[in-house]
mmCIF file of C-alpha atoms in Angstrom:
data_model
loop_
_atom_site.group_PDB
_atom_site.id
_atom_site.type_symbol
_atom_site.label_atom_id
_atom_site.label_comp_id
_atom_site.label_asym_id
_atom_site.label_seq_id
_atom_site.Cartn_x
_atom_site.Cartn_y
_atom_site.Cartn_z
ATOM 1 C CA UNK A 1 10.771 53.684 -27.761
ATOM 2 C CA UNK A 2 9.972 52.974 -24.228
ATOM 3 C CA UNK A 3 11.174 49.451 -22.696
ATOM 4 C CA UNK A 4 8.582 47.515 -21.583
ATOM 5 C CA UNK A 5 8.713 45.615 -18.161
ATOM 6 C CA UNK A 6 8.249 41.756 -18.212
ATOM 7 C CA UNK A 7 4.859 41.204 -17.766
ATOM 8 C CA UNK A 8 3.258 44.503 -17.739
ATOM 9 C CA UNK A 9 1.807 43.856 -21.319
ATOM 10 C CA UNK A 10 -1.514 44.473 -19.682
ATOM 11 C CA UNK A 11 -3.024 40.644 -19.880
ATOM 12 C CA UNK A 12 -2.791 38.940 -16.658
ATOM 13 C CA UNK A 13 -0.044 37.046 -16.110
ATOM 14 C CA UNK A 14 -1.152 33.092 -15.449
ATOM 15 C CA UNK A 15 0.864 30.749 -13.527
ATOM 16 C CA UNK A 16 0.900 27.285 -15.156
ATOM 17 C CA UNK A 17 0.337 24.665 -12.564
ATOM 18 C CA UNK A 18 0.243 21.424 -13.337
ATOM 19 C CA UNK A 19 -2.994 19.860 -12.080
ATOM 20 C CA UNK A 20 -2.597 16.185 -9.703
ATOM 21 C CA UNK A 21 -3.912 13.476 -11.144
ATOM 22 C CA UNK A 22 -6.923 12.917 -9.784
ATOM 23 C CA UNK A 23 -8.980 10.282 -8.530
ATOM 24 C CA UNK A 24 -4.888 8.933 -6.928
ATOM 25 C CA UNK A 25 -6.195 5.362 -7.746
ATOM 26 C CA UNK A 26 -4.308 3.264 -4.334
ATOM 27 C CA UNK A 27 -6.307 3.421 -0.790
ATOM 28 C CA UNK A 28 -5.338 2.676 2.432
ATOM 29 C CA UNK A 29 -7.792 2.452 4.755
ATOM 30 C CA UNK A 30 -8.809 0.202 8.479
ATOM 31 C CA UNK A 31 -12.029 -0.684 9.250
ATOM 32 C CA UNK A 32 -14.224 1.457 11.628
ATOM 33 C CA UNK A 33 -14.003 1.125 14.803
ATOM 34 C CA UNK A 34 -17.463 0.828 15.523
ATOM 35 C CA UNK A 35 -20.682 0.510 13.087
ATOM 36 C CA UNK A 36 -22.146 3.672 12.319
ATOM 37 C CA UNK A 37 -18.354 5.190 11.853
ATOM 38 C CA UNK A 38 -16.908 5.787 8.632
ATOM 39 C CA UNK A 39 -13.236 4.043 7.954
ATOM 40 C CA UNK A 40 -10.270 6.279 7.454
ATOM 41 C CA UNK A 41 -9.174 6.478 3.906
ATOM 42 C CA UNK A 42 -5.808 7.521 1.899
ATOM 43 C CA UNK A 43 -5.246 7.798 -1.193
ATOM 44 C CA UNK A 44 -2.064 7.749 -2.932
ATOM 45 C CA UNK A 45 -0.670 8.074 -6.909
ATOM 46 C CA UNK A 46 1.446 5.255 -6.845
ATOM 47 C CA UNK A 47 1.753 1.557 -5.142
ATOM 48 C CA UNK A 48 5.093 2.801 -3.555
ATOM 49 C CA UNK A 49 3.596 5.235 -1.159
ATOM 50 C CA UNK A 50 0.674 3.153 -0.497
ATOM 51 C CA UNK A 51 3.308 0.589 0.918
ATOM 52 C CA UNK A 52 5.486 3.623 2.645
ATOM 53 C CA UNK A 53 1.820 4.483 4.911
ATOM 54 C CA UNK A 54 1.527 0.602 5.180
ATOM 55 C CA UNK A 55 4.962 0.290 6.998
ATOM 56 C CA UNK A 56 4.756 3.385 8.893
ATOM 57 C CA UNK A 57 1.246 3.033 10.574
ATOM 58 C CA UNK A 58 -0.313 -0.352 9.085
ATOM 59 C CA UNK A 59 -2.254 -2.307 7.493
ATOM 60 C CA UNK A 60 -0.443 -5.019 5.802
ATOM 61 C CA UNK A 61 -2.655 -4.240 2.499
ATOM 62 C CA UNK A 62 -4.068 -1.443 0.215
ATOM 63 C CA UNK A 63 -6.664 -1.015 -2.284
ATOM 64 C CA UNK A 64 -6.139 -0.509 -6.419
ATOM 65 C CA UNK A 65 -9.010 0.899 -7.214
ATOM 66 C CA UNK A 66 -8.691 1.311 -11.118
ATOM 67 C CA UNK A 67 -9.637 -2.307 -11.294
ATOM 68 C CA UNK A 68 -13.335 -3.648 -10.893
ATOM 69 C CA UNK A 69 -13.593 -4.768 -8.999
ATOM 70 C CA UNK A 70 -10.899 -2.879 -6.997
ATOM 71 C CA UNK A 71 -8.009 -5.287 -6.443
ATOM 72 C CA UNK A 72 -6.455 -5.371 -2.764
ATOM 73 C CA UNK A 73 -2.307 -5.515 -2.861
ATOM 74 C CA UNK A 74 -0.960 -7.537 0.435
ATOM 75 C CA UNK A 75 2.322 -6.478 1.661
ATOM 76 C CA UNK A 76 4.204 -10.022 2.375
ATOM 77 C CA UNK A 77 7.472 -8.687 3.441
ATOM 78 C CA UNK A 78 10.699 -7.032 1.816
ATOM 79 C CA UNK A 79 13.394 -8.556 -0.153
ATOM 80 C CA UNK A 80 16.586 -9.110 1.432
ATOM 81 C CA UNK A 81 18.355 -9.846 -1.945
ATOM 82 C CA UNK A 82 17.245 -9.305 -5.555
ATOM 83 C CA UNK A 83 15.051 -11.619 -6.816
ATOM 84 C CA UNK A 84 13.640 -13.240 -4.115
ATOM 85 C CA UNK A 85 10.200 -11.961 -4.896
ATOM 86 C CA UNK A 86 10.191 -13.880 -8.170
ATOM 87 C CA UNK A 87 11.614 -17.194 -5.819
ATOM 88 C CA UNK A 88 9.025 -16.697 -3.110
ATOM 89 C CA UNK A 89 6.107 -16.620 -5.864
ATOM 90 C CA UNK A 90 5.692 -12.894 -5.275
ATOM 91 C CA UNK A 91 5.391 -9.375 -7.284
ATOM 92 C CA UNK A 92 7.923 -7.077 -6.378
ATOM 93 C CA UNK A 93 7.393 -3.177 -5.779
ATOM 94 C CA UNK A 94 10.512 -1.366 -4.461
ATOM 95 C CA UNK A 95 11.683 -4.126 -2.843
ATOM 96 C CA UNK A 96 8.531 -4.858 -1.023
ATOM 97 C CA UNK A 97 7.246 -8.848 -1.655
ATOM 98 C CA UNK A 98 3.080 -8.476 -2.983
ATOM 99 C CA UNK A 99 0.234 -10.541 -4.068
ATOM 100 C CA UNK A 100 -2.645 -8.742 -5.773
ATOM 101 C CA UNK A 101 -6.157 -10.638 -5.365
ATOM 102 C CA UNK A 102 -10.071 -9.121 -5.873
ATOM 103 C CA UNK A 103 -11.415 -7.522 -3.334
ATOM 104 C CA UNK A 104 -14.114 -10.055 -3.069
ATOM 105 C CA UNK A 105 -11.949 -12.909 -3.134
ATOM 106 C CA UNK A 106 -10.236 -11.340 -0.052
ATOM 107 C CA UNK A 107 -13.267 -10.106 2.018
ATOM 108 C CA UNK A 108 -14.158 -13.631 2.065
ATOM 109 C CA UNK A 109 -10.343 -15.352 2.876
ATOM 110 C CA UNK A 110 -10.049 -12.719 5.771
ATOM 111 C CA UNK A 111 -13.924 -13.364 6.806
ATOM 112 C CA UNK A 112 -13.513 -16.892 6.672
ATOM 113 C CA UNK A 113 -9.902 -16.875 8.816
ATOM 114 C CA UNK A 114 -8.317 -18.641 5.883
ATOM 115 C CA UNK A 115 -5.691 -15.829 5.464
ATOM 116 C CA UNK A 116 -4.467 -12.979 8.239
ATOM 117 C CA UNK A 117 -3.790 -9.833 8.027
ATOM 118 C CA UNK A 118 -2.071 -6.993 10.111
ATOM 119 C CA UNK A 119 -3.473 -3.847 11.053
ATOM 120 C CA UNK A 120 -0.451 -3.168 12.587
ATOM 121 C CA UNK A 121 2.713 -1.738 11.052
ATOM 122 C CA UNK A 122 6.188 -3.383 10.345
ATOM 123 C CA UNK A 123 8.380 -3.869 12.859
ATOM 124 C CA UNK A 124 12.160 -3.679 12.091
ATOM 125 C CA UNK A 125 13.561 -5.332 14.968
ATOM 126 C CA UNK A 126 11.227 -9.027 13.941
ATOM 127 C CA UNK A 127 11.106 -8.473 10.474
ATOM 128 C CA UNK A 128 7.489 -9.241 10.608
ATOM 129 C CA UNK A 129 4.228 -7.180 11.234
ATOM 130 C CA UNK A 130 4.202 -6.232 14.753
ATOM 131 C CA UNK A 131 1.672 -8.592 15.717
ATOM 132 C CA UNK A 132 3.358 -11.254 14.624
ATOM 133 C CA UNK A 133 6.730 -11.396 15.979
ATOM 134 C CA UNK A 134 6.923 -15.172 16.324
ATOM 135 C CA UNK A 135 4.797 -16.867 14.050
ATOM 136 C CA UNK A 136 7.060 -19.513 12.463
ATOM 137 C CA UNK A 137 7.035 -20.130 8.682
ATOM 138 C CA UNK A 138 4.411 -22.662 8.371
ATOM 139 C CA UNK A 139 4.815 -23.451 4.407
ATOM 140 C CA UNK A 140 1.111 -23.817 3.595
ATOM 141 C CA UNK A 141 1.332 -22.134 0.344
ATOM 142 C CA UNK A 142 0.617 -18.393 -0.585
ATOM 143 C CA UNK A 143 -2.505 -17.263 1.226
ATOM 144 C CA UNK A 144 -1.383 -19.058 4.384
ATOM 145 C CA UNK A 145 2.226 -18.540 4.920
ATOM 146 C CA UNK A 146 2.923 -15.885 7.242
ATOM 147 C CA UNK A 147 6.511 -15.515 8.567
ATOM 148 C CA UNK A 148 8.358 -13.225 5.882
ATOM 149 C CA UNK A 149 11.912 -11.900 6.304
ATOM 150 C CA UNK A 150 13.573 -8.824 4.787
ATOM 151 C CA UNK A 151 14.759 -4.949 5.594
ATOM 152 C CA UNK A 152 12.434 -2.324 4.683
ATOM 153 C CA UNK A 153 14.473 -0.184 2.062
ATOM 154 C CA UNK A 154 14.676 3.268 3.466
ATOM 155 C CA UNK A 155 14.131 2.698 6.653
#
């Protein structure tokens, strides 16, 4: 009998590729520029990458949108030392201090100036969002206290 070459059975052969997971359920996105203009959008499959685009080219926050309504995950600064997530008050996701709130909750703290937020990325050399180099820690509780500390793991 003839030997028979791997694959020449005469069915095609089919390559199994494993599909992404699609929708990737975190956005990062800035507001247009001007009205008319659609926002620039990124998705990403998990919360760590979402963070990764946050510290590399800004904002300070990204979008979960499994939840509804979508929930919006604010960046508040890296851990210098285990733990200090859970002291601050904060979630921890690779080392990166978060808050999770609704969406709608946060359009209207960020309309209505009772919390900032940084379009801008981290900068190492201030441990802080670049715009925000010298803004002292004020205390005034979660959604008002700005000055965080910490290395960015990685970088």
């Amino acid at each position: 009998p003839r030997k028979r070459k791997p694959g020449k059975s005469g069915k095609p052969l089919v390559a199994r590729i494993t599909p992404p997971s699609y929708p990737k359920r975190f956005m990062v996105s800035f507001p247009p520029d001007t009205d008319g203009h659609e926002p620039d959008e990124f998705f990403y499959d998990t919360p760590a990458e979402a963070i990764q685009h946050c510290v590399r080219l800004g904002p300070q926050f990204f979008l979960d949108t499994q939840f509804d309504p979508p929930l919006v995950t604010i960046i508040r600064g890296f851990e210098q030392h285990p733990g200090e997530a859970d002291e601050a008050g904060y979630d921890s996701i690779d080392g990166a201090m978060t808050e999770s709130m609704p969406l709608d909750e946060f359009i209207i703290c960020t309309e209505l100036e009772i919390m900032r937020v940084s379009f801008v990325p981290w900068d190492k050399s201030t441990d802080n969002w670049a715009d925000r180099p010298d803004e002292p820690d004020c205390g005034c509780g979660q959604y008002v206290d700005f000055r965080f500390t910490g290395k960015i793991p990685g970088l």
